[in-house]
Each structure stands twice: as C-alpha cells, then as structure tokens.
Short mmCIF file of C-alpha atoms and ligand atoms in Angstrom, two decimals:
data_model
loop_
_atom_site.label_atom_id
_atom_site.label_comp_id
_atom_site.label_asym_id
_atom_site.label_seq_id
_atom_site.Cartn_x
_atom_site.Cartn_y
_atom_site.Cartn_z
CA MET A 18 77.40 119.72 48.45
CA GLU A 19 79.28 116.41 48.82
CA LYS A 20 77.23 113.28 49.35
CA VAL A 21 77.79 109.80 50.79
CA ASP A 22 75.35 106.87 50.79
CA ILE A 23 75.61 105.81 54.44
CA THR A 24 76.90 107.75 57.48
CA VAL A 25 77.79 105.86 60.65
CA ILE A 26 78.16 108.06 63.75
CA GLY A 27 80.64 106.55 66.21
CA ALA A 28 83.62 104.22 65.82
CA GLY A 29 83.11 102.07 68.90
CA VAL A 30 82.54 98.35 68.50
CA ILE A 31 79.00 98.89 67.19
CA GLY A 32 79.93 101.48 64.52
CA LEU A 33 82.92 99.34 63.47
CA ALA A 34 80.90 96.11 63.29
CA VAL A 35 78.31 97.93 61.17
CA SER A 36 80.94 99.46 58.86
CA TYR A 37 82.63 96.04 58.48
CA LEU A 38 79.39 94.23 57.60
CA PHE A 39 78.23 97.01 55.27
CA SER A 40 81.60 97.29 53.51
CA ASP A 41 80.76 94.62 50.92
CA LEU A 42 77.72 96.52 49.62
CA GLY A 43 79.60 98.71 47.17
CA LYS A 44 78.15 101.82 48.85
CA GLU A 45 80.03 104.94 49.86
CA ILE A 46 80.22 104.77 53.65
CA MET A 47 81.53 107.45 56.03
CA VAL A 48 82.25 106.75 59.71
CA ILE A 49 82.49 109.90 61.82
CA GLU A 50 84.28 109.71 65.18
CA LYS A 51 84.90 112.64 67.54
CA ASN A 52 87.96 111.03 69.18
CA ARG A 53 91.40 110.68 67.60
CA SER A 54 91.00 106.97 67.01
CA PHE A 55 88.44 104.13 67.14
CA GLY A 56 87.25 102.48 70.36
CA GLN A 57 88.31 105.15 72.86
CA GLU A 58 85.15 105.10 74.99
CA THR A 59 82.96 102.26 76.34
CA SER A 60 84.35 99.74 73.85
CA SER A 61 87.75 99.87 75.54
CA ARG A 62 86.46 100.27 79.10
CA ASN A 63 84.74 96.98 79.83
CA SER A 64 85.32 93.43 81.09
CA GLU A 65 86.12 91.93 77.64
CA VAL A 66 83.82 89.02 78.40
CA ILE A 67 82.02 87.02 75.73
CA HIS A 68 78.72 86.43 77.50
CA ALA A 69 76.57 83.34 77.01
CA GLY A 70 73.23 85.22 77.29
CA ILE A 71 72.14 83.76 80.62
CA TYR A 72 70.31 86.67 82.27
CA TYR A 73 68.23 88.47 79.62
CA PRO A 74 64.48 87.89 79.15
CA LYS A 75 63.54 85.40 76.43
CA GLY A 76 62.83 87.09 73.10
CA SER A 77 64.57 90.36 74.06
CA LEU A 78 67.14 91.88 71.72
CA LYS A 79 69.74 91.51 74.48
CA SER A 80 69.04 87.78 74.72
CA GLU A 81 68.91 87.09 70.99
CA THR A 82 71.84 89.24 69.90
CA CYS A 83 73.98 88.02 72.81
CA ILE A 84 73.45 84.33 72.08
CA ARG A 85 73.95 84.74 68.32
CA GLY A 86 76.67 87.39 68.73
CA GLY A 87 78.65 85.18 71.10
CA ARG A 88 78.68 82.33 68.57
CA LEU A 89 79.65 84.69 65.74
CA LEU A 90 82.37 86.25 67.87
CA TYR A 91 84.04 82.94 68.79
CA GLU A 92 84.00 81.91 65.10
CA PHE A 93 85.35 85.33 64.10
CA CYS A 94 88.19 85.20 66.64
CA GLU A 95 89.12 81.66 65.58
CA LYS A 96 89.08 82.51 61.87
CA ASN A 97 90.97 85.78 62.18
CA LYS A 98 93.46 84.75 64.87
CA ILE A 99 92.14 87.12 67.54
CA ALA A 100 93.12 85.88 70.99
CA TYR A 101 90.33 84.41 73.11
CA LYS A 102 89.85 81.86 75.87
CA LYS A 103 86.61 80.04 76.55
CA LEU A 104 87.36 79.88 80.28
CA GLY A 105 83.83 79.17 81.50
CA LYS A 106 82.10 80.99 84.33
CA LEU A 107 80.74 80.12 87.76
CA ILE A 108 77.81 82.04 89.22
CA VAL A 109 78.21 81.29 92.91
CA ALA A 110 75.83 81.55 95.85
CA ASN A 111 76.12 81.00 99.57
CA GLU A 112 72.90 82.04 101.21
CA THR A 113 69.31 80.87 100.55
CA GLY A 114 68.36 84.06 98.67
CA GLY A 115 71.31 83.68 96.31
CA ILE A 116 70.59 79.99 95.71
CA SER A 117 66.99 80.67 94.76
CA LYS A 118 68.25 83.40 92.37
CA LEU A 119 70.48 80.75 90.74
CA GLU A 120 67.44 78.59 90.11
CA THR A 121 65.59 81.47 88.40
CA ILE A 122 68.67 82.26 86.30
CA TYR A 123 69.08 78.61 85.26
CA LYS A 124 65.43 78.33 84.21
CA ASN A 125 65.54 81.57 82.21
CA ALA A 126 68.77 80.61 80.44
CA GLY A 127 67.31 77.23 79.45
CA GLU A 128 64.18 78.91 78.05
CA CYS A 129 66.39 81.32 76.05
CA GLY A 130 68.31 78.41 74.49
CA VAL A 131 71.63 78.87 76.30
CA GLU A 132 73.42 75.54 76.08
CA GLY A 133 75.56 73.57 78.48
CA LEU A 134 74.67 75.15 81.87
CA GLN A 135 75.10 72.84 84.86
CA PHE A 136 74.47 73.11 88.59
CA LEU A 137 77.56 72.23 90.61
CA ALA A 138 77.62 71.05 94.22
CA LYS A 139 80.11 72.29 96.81
CA SER A 140 82.50 69.33 96.32
CA GLU A 141 82.60 69.79 92.52
CA ILE A 142 83.24 73.53 92.91
CA ARG A 143 86.11 72.83 95.33
CA LYS A 144 87.78 70.64 92.70
CA LEU A 145 87.48 73.32 90.00
CA GLU A 146 88.27 76.33 92.19
CA PRO A 147 90.00 75.46 95.50
CA ASP A 148 90.21 79.13 96.62
CA VAL A 149 86.50 79.85 96.06
CA ARG A 150 83.96 79.27 98.85
CA CYS A 151 80.28 78.74 98.02
CA GLU A 152 77.40 76.35 98.58
CA LYS A 153 76.19 76.06 95.02
CA ALA A 154 77.07 77.37 91.56
CA ILE A 155 75.94 77.44 87.97
CA PHE A 156 78.70 76.56 85.51
CA SER A 157 78.51 78.24 82.09
CA PRO A 158 80.99 76.63 79.67
CA GLU A 159 80.30 79.09 76.83
CA THR A 160 81.47 82.24 78.67
CA GLY A 161 84.93 83.49 77.73
CA ILE A 162 87.29 86.42 77.37
CA PHE A 163 88.87 87.92 74.26
CA ASP A 164 91.24 90.59 73.00
CA THR A 165 88.87 93.47 72.36
CA HIS A 166 91.51 95.83 70.97
CA SER A 167 92.58 93.33 68.29
CA PHE A 168 88.92 92.77 67.39
CA LEU A 169 88.28 96.52 67.00
CA GLU A 170 91.50 96.97 65.03
CA PHE A 171 90.60 94.11 62.70
CA LEU A 172 87.14 95.56 62.00
CA TYR A 173 88.67 98.99 61.38
CA LYS A 174 91.48 97.80 59.09
CA LYS A 175 89.22 95.50 57.04
CA SER A 176 86.61 98.25 56.65
CA LYS A 177 89.31 100.63 55.44
CA GLU A 178 90.70 98.06 53.00
CA ARG A 179 87.18 97.77 51.61
CA LYS A 180 87.05 101.53 51.05
CA VAL A 181 85.02 102.69 54.06
CA ASN A 182 86.03 106.29 54.88
CA PHE A 183 86.86 107.23 58.47
CA ALA A 184 86.94 110.80 59.78
CA PHE A 185 88.59 111.02 63.24
CA SER A 186 88.61 114.06 65.53
CA VAL A 187 85.42 115.10 63.76
CA GLU A 188 82.23 115.62 65.75
CA VAL A 189 78.69 115.52 64.42
CA ILE A 190 77.02 118.77 65.57
CA GLY A 191 73.98 119.00 63.30
CA ILE A 192 71.56 116.70 61.45
CA GLU A 193 68.85 118.15 59.28
CA ARG A 194 66.28 116.32 57.18
CA LYS A 195 66.34 117.85 53.69
CA GLY A 196 64.69 116.70 50.47
CA GLY A 197 64.36 113.07 51.57
CA GLU A 198 67.99 112.93 52.73
CA TYR A 199 70.00 114.16 55.74
CA LYS A 200 72.39 117.09 55.90
CA ILE A 201 75.13 116.25 58.39
CA THR A 202 77.16 119.11 59.86
CA VAL A 203 80.43 118.33 61.59
CA SER A 204 83.04 120.24 63.52
CA GLU A 205 86.53 119.42 62.24
CA PRO A 206 89.76 119.39 64.33
CA HIS A 207 90.35 123.16 64.09
CA LYS A 208 86.64 123.83 64.75
CA GLU A 209 85.83 124.56 61.10
CA LYS A 210 82.34 123.47 60.19
CA PHE A 211 81.64 121.23 57.20
CA SER A 212 78.38 119.82 55.85
CA PHE A 213 77.54 116.94 53.53
CA MET A 214 74.45 115.01 52.47
CA THR A 215 73.71 111.38 53.20
CA GLU A 216 70.89 108.96 52.35
CA CYS A 217 71.10 106.92 55.52
CA VAL A 218 72.26 107.65 59.08
CA ILE A 219 73.27 104.95 61.56
CA ASN A 220 73.49 106.32 65.09
CA ALA A 221 76.10 104.26 66.99
CA ALA A 222 77.16 107.09 69.30
CA GLY A 223 77.13 105.11 72.57
CA LEU A 224 76.88 107.44 75.59
CA PHE A 225 75.75 110.25 73.26
CA SER A 226 73.28 108.27 71.14
CA ASP A 227 70.28 110.09 72.73
CA LYS A 228 71.90 113.45 71.86
CA ILE A 229 72.44 112.36 68.23
CA ALA A 230 68.78 111.33 67.95
CA GLU A 231 67.84 114.77 69.35
CA LEU A 232 70.10 116.56 66.86
CA ALA A 233 68.00 115.00 64.11
CA GLY A 234 64.80 116.19 65.82
CA ILE A 235 63.72 112.97 67.55
CA ASP A 236 62.26 113.68 71.00
CA ALA A 237 64.44 111.54 73.32
CA ASP A 238 62.12 111.97 76.32
CA LYS A 239 58.92 111.19 74.43
CA TYR A 240 60.38 107.98 73.01
CA SER A 241 62.24 107.01 76.24
CA TYR A 242 65.62 107.27 74.52
CA ARG A 243 67.27 109.20 77.37
CA ILE A 244 70.64 107.69 78.35
CA ASN A 245 71.55 107.41 82.04
CA TYR A 246 75.22 107.09 82.95
CA CYS A 247 76.01 104.17 85.22
CA LYS A 248 79.66 104.03 86.21
CA GLY A 249 81.57 100.79 86.74
CA GLN A 250 84.95 100.81 88.51
CA TYR A 251 87.56 98.08 88.32
CA PHE A 252 90.28 97.13 90.76
CA ARG A 253 92.74 94.32 90.20
CA ILE A 254 94.68 91.86 92.31
CA ARG A 255 98.22 93.04 93.00
CA ASP A 256 99.73 89.55 92.88
CA PRO A 257 97.44 87.29 90.85
CA LYS A 258 99.64 84.23 91.59
CA LYS A 259 98.47 84.40 95.20
CA PHE A 260 95.03 83.11 94.16
CA LYS A 261 94.13 80.13 92.04
CA VAL A 262 91.18 81.38 89.99
CA HIS A 263 90.69 79.64 86.65
CA HIS A 264 87.15 80.66 85.69
CA LEU A 265 85.19 83.89 85.73
CA ILE A 266 83.54 84.01 89.17
CA TYR A 267 80.30 85.99 89.53
CA PRO A 268 77.84 86.48 92.40
CA PRO A 269 74.12 86.42 91.44
CA PRO A 270 73.25 89.64 89.54
CA SER A 271 71.42 92.70 90.91
CA GLU A 272 68.67 94.67 89.11
CA ILE A 273 71.22 96.97 87.45
CA ASP A 274 74.41 94.94 87.04
CA LEU A 275 76.02 91.52 87.11
CA GLY A 276 77.63 92.02 90.54
CA ILE A 277 81.31 92.60 91.40
CA HIS A 278 83.06 89.64 89.80
CA VAL A 279 86.54 88.22 89.27
CA THR A 280 87.75 87.97 85.70
CA PRO A 281 91.03 86.36 84.72
CA ASP A 282 92.46 88.36 81.81
CA LEU A 283 94.49 87.18 78.82
CA ALA A 284 97.72 88.53 80.35
CA GLY A 285 97.38 86.35 83.47
CA GLY A 286 95.97 89.12 85.70
CA LEU A 287 92.82 89.03 87.84
CA ARG A 288 90.41 91.95 87.40
CA LEU A 289 87.78 92.78 90.01
CA GLY A 290 84.52 94.51 89.22
CA PRO A 291 82.87 96.45 87.86
CA ASP A 292 80.65 97.94 90.55
CA ALA A 293 77.65 100.04 89.49
CA GLU A 294 76.69 103.59 90.41
CA TYR A 295 74.48 106.05 88.54
CA VAL A 296 76.38 109.31 87.94
CA GLU A 297 75.54 112.71 86.46
CA ALA A 298 78.71 113.24 84.44
CA ILE A 299 81.28 111.14 82.61
CA ASP A 300 84.49 110.71 84.57
CA TYR A 301 86.75 107.71 84.72
CA ASN A 302 88.44 108.33 88.08
CA ILE A 303 88.65 105.50 90.59
CA ASN A 304 87.59 106.19 94.16
CA GLU A 305 90.22 104.35 96.23
CA LYS A 306 87.85 104.37 99.21
CA ASP A 307 85.66 101.87 97.35
CA LYS A 308 88.32 99.22 97.96
CA ASN A 309 86.44 98.32 101.15
CA LYS A 310 83.20 97.82 99.27
CA PHE A 311 85.01 95.54 96.80
CA LEU A 312 86.65 93.62 99.63
CA ASN A 313 83.34 93.05 101.48
CA SER A 314 81.62 91.88 98.36
CA LEU A 315 84.40 89.60 97.10
CA GLN A 316 85.33 88.07 100.46
CA LYS A 317 81.94 86.34 100.44
CA PHE A 318 83.36 83.88 97.91
CA LEU A 319 87.10 84.62 98.03
CA PRO A 320 87.69 84.54 101.81
CA ASN A 321 91.49 84.88 101.68
CA LEU A 322 91.32 88.22 99.88
CA GLU A 323 92.78 91.12 101.89
CA LEU A 324 92.58 94.90 101.46
CA ASN A 325 96.24 95.06 100.52
CA ASP A 326 95.68 92.63 97.61
CA ILE A 327 93.48 95.18 95.79
CA ILE A 328 94.82 97.96 93.56
CA PRO A 329 92.89 100.43 91.35
CA ASP A 330 92.46 99.68 87.65
CA THR A 331 90.12 101.39 85.16
CA ALA A 332 86.48 102.50 84.89
CA GLY A 333 83.77 102.54 82.24
CA ILE A 334 80.33 104.11 81.93
CA ARG A 335 77.28 102.07 80.95
CA PRO A 336 74.93 103.88 78.52
CA LYS A 337 71.75 102.73 80.26
CA LEU A 338 68.19 103.35 79.15
CA GLN A 339 67.08 101.88 82.48
CA SER A 340 66.98 104.64 85.08
CA GLU A 341 67.67 103.96 88.75
CA LYS A 342 63.96 103.40 89.40
CA GLU A 343 63.21 101.17 86.42
CA SER A 344 63.67 97.46 85.79
CA PHE A 345 64.91 95.79 82.58
CA ARG A 346 65.19 97.91 79.43
CA ASP A 347 66.16 96.38 76.11
CA PHE A 348 68.51 97.67 73.39
CA VAL A 349 66.91 100.06 70.90
CA ILE A 350 67.62 98.96 67.31
CA SER A 351 65.13 101.01 65.35
CA GLU A 352 64.62 102.47 61.88
CA GLU A 353 62.66 105.64 62.53
CA SER A 354 60.26 105.98 59.53
CA THR A 355 57.26 105.84 61.87
CA LYS A 356 58.59 108.89 63.73
CA GLY A 357 59.08 110.77 60.46
CA PHE A 358 62.77 109.93 60.01
CA PRO A 359 63.09 107.34 57.24
CA ASN A 360 66.55 105.78 56.72
CA PHE A 361 67.62 106.91 60.20
CA ILE A 362 68.64 103.89 62.29
CA ASN A 363 69.03 104.41 66.03
CA LEU A 364 71.18 102.10 68.15
CA ILE A 365 70.56 103.36 71.68
CA GLY A 366 71.18 101.90 75.13
CA ILE A 367 73.83 99.47 73.86
CA GLU A 368 75.21 98.57 77.28
CA SER A 369 76.35 95.06 78.24
CA PRO A 370 76.23 92.62 76.44
CA GLY A 371 76.90 95.05 73.56
CA LEU A 372 80.43 93.85 72.93
CA THR A 373 79.32 90.22 72.69
CA SER A 374 76.30 91.21 70.61
CA ALA A 375 78.13 93.57 68.21
CA LEU A 376 78.26 91.29 65.14
CA ALA A 377 74.65 90.19 65.64
CA ILE A 378 73.50 93.81 66.09
CA ALA A 379 75.32 94.75 62.86
CA GLU A 380 73.61 91.82 61.07
CA ARG A 381 70.23 93.15 62.21
CA VAL A 382 71.08 96.68 61.06
CA LYS A 383 72.07 95.31 57.65
CA GLN A 384 68.77 93.41 57.47
CA ILE A 385 66.81 96.56 58.38
CA TRP A 386 68.76 98.54 55.76
CA SER A 387 68.03 96.01 53.01
CA ASN A 388 64.31 95.96 53.95
CA ILE A 389 64.02 99.74 53.47
CA ARG A 390 65.72 99.75 50.05
C1 LIG B 415 81.93 98.68 82.87
C2 LIG B 415 81.46 97.99 81.62
C3 LIG B 415 81.69 96.63 81.43
C4 LIG B 415 81.23 96.00 80.29
N1 LIG B 415 81.55 94.68 80.08
C5 LIG B 415 81.11 94.05 78.97
C6 LIG B 415 81.48 92.71 78.72
O1 LIG B 415 82.27 92.11 79.44
N2 LIG B 415 80.94 92.09 77.64
C7 LIG B 415 80.07 92.71 76.80
O2 LIG B 415 79.58 92.07 75.88
N3 LIG B 415 79.77 94.02 76.97
C8 LIG B 415 80.29 94.71 78.02
N4 LIG B 415 80.00 96.03 78.20
C9 LIG B 415 79.20 96.73 77.20
C10 LIG B 415 80.04 97.14 75.99
O3 LIG B 415 81.28 97.65 76.36
C11 LIG B 415 79.23 98.18 75.20
O4 LIG B 415 77.95 97.66 74.94
C12 LIG B 415 79.87 98.54 73.87
O5 LIG B 415 81.24 98.84 74.02
C13 LIG B 415 79.15 99.72 73.26
O6 LIG B 415 79.79 100.07 72.06
P1 LIG B 415 79.34 101.34 71.25
O7 LIG B 415 80.08 101.29 69.96
O8 LIG B 415 77.86 101.41 71.21
O9 LIG B 415 79.78 102.59 72.15
P2 LIG B 415 81.19 103.34 72.30
O10 LIG B 415 82.31 102.40 72.39
O11 LIG B 415 81.01 104.32 73.40
O12 LIG B 415 81.34 104.11 70.92
C14 LIG B 415 80.54 105.21 70.58
C15 LIG B 415 81.41 106.17 69.82
O13 LIG B 415 80.60 107.24 69.32
C16 LIG B 415 81.42 108.41 69.32
N5 LIG B 415 80.56 109.61 69.29
C17 LIG B 415 79.63 109.96 70.20
N6 LIG B 415 79.06 111.15 69.85
C18 LIG B 415 79.66 111.53 68.68
C19 LIG B 415 79.52 112.66 67.84
N7 LIG B 415 78.64 113.66 68.11
N8 LIG B 415 80.29 112.74 66.72
C20 LIG B 415 81.19 111.76 66.44
N9 LIG B 415 81.37 110.67 67.22
C21 LIG B 415 80.61 110.55 68.31
C22 LIG B 415 82.17 108.30 70.65
O14 LIG B 415 83.31 109.12 70.65
C23 LIG B 415 82.47 106.80 70.71
O15 LIG B 415 83.75 106.50 70.19
C24 LIG B 415 80.48 96.72 79.32
C25 LIG B 415 80.27 98.08 79.51
C26 LIG B 415 80.77 98.73 80.64
C27 LIG B 415 80.58 100.19 80.80
#
C-alpha cells in the first residue's frame, strides 16, 4: 500500500497554511480536498478582515493566535505583494448599555496586549466618519482588510512548488488506526475507493472537522467536538458612493457574533453583515426578507441608510463549537495521544478569527508535530 508521511484533510486557509509551513520539512505531504479547488467553503465566505484580537479572553487560543496571526499576516501580505489595507475599525455605541460594553472590551483588549486602541468622543468620530452617528467609539488602528483569494492562492502555489501533493475532488471517507499508523480511505471523482497509509493526520476539515475526528474513532460528543452551524448572511450597499465610510464600523458584539457591521472592501464596495443564526443544514441562500433586520440594526449608526440601498450579497457558515446555549468556546488545536490517537492533530471549531489566525495556528501545529517526533 502507498504511504505518505503527513496527510492534511482540507484545503481551506488552515490546511493551506499548514501545508505551506510544513513544506520545508522534506517530508512527503498529501493534502486531500473534496471540492474541485482550494478555499471553496468558509475560507472564501467571510468578511476578509484582519482582526486585532480585541474580544477574546486573555490566554485563549483565539486571543493568542489572532494577535500573532494578524502581525504575521500583515508582514506576509507586504512581503508577497498581497493586497491589504490597514483601514482601522470603530466599535460604536449610542446607548448606556453599549457604552459600558465598550469599556469592558477596551479593558480586555489591553490585558490581552492589543496595541493602539483609543476611545473617541462624538466630535472626533464626526471628523473621521461624518455619516456615522454615535456617542462614543473605540478606534482600533490595527484592524484591516486583505485579498483572501490571493493569500490562499499564494499558499497553494508555494506549497506545490515545494512538492506538496494536492488531491482535489477526493473525499476522505475512512480513517483506521493500523500498526502505529493510519490507513486513509478516500472516494475519488468517479467514486472509486483508494486507500493509503500515513504517519500523521492533520484534520483541517472546517465544517466537517467533527465528522473527520469521528471517522478516526474519536467520540465527538464525549470530547465536546460537535460542530454547530451558525449562518452569516451579507448584504451590500447598492451605491457605495452615497455614503462616506472609511473605516470598518462595528456595533458592540453579542454572545455569538460581532454584530452586523459595515466593511469597506478592496474594490471600493461596502459590505453589510454578517448576521448570525444557528441552522441545521448548510445552505448559502440569502433571505431577502432579512433586509429589514439589517436596516434596523445599521440605521442605529448609519441613519441615512434606506431599504432600497441594500442588496443581497453572499453567506457563510461558522463552524462553531459553542452551541446556542453556551458562552465562549475556544479553538481546538490538539494532538490526540491521550485519547489513543497519537500523531492525529485535530483543528476543530476554527471559526472567526480563523483567517487572521491561520499562520499562527499553522506555527502551533508545526511546533506540536516537532514535539511528537
Ligand atoms: C460569515 C463569516 C465571516 C468570517 N469573517 C472572518 C474575518 O473577517 N476574519 C477572520 O479572521 N475570520 C473570519 N471568519 C472565519 C474564517 O473564515 C474561518 O475561520 C476559516 O476560513 C476556516 O478555515 P478552514 O480551513 O478551517 O475551513 P474551510 O475553509 O471550511 O476549509 C475546510 C476544507 O475541508 C474540506 N473537507 C471537509 N471534509 C472533507 C473530507 N471528508 N475530505 C476532504 N476534504 C474535506 C472542505 O471541503 C473545505 O474545503 C469568518 C467566518 C464566517 C463564516
């Protein structure tokens, strides 16, 4: 039976960042992806924001990988000529509840080591953003946007140049522990089955990462690895020139998401959203009726916005460990020897800020891998 050293399941941003960082090890690496190309799921259905790491609890993986990952990502984009803009972000509040949330956010960010945050008064906000109405705001200078597709393409092309193998339209359907290694069974494009052996498995399967863990025999419910789907819809502004918005504008976050926000994109457009709703199945349709919800939410700080300004855009699904009833859950980045699965590395629940964190997550995976050698 054929054998490779390392198998990465999934060619989203996490699988690609891992394959890129591992590609200098001189190991035989195989990336398996069920879609026809890389980055067809959550990695191309998001806000493309480089987050500063403001909201996550101190010491959490989300906090640490976001802060480090953001720095790495800006350097990476600069070095490799990937388009980005460090636009800065305003978290705006109007009512007392919102303002006290801003204070909690500011304190947490400072404790986590996020640099450069400032409170702005109404008059300062008016100068920066004449169309935005609010009483108080936090300004985050380190938040930005970037060209995700070019980033993914760069990681893919460089990995390939460095001899990483990619198998597209190939789905992992079986994982069996055998003689200290893993037998991976895949279904190929014409549904033929094929199996090979591997020493190490890296599960970067996004929305299906709980299912991949289960294929190997890891009990997803026992270890709280079950993924919940939380859909986020986007609308956009029909005529972006009608509004002067220069920064990313966010309301204070809720328990499950960052709130419906306005994001200028690299092409000069203005994206609205995402909203957040737990769903049973993956579908990327936009419910046009939700325009009203978007309008009500956004008019609180963009009072001149009208229903007719809003047109449907795209949607993404967050792979959330946190169920509707739970509060914060962190990323899972775990080598599973203690569960009886040595050399099996699970990356589960990689929701936002996963894009920002990708290079830092891959660094951690490489560190884990070298520790188990
Ligand atoms: C609405 C929304 C907005 C977001 N905004 C931001 C943002 O602005 N900034 C930020 O930092 N993060 C953001 N995120 C989070 C970010 O997009 C994700 O954390 C990141 O894209 C996850 O990447 P991934 O590689 O883990 O998953 P994916 O991109 O989903 O990749 C997983 C891959 O695994 C493949 N796969 C699954 N099962 C199998 C199998 N059995 N065999 C073979 N292949 C398989 C899938 O086909 C898929 O291509 C957002 C997410 C959402 C949903």
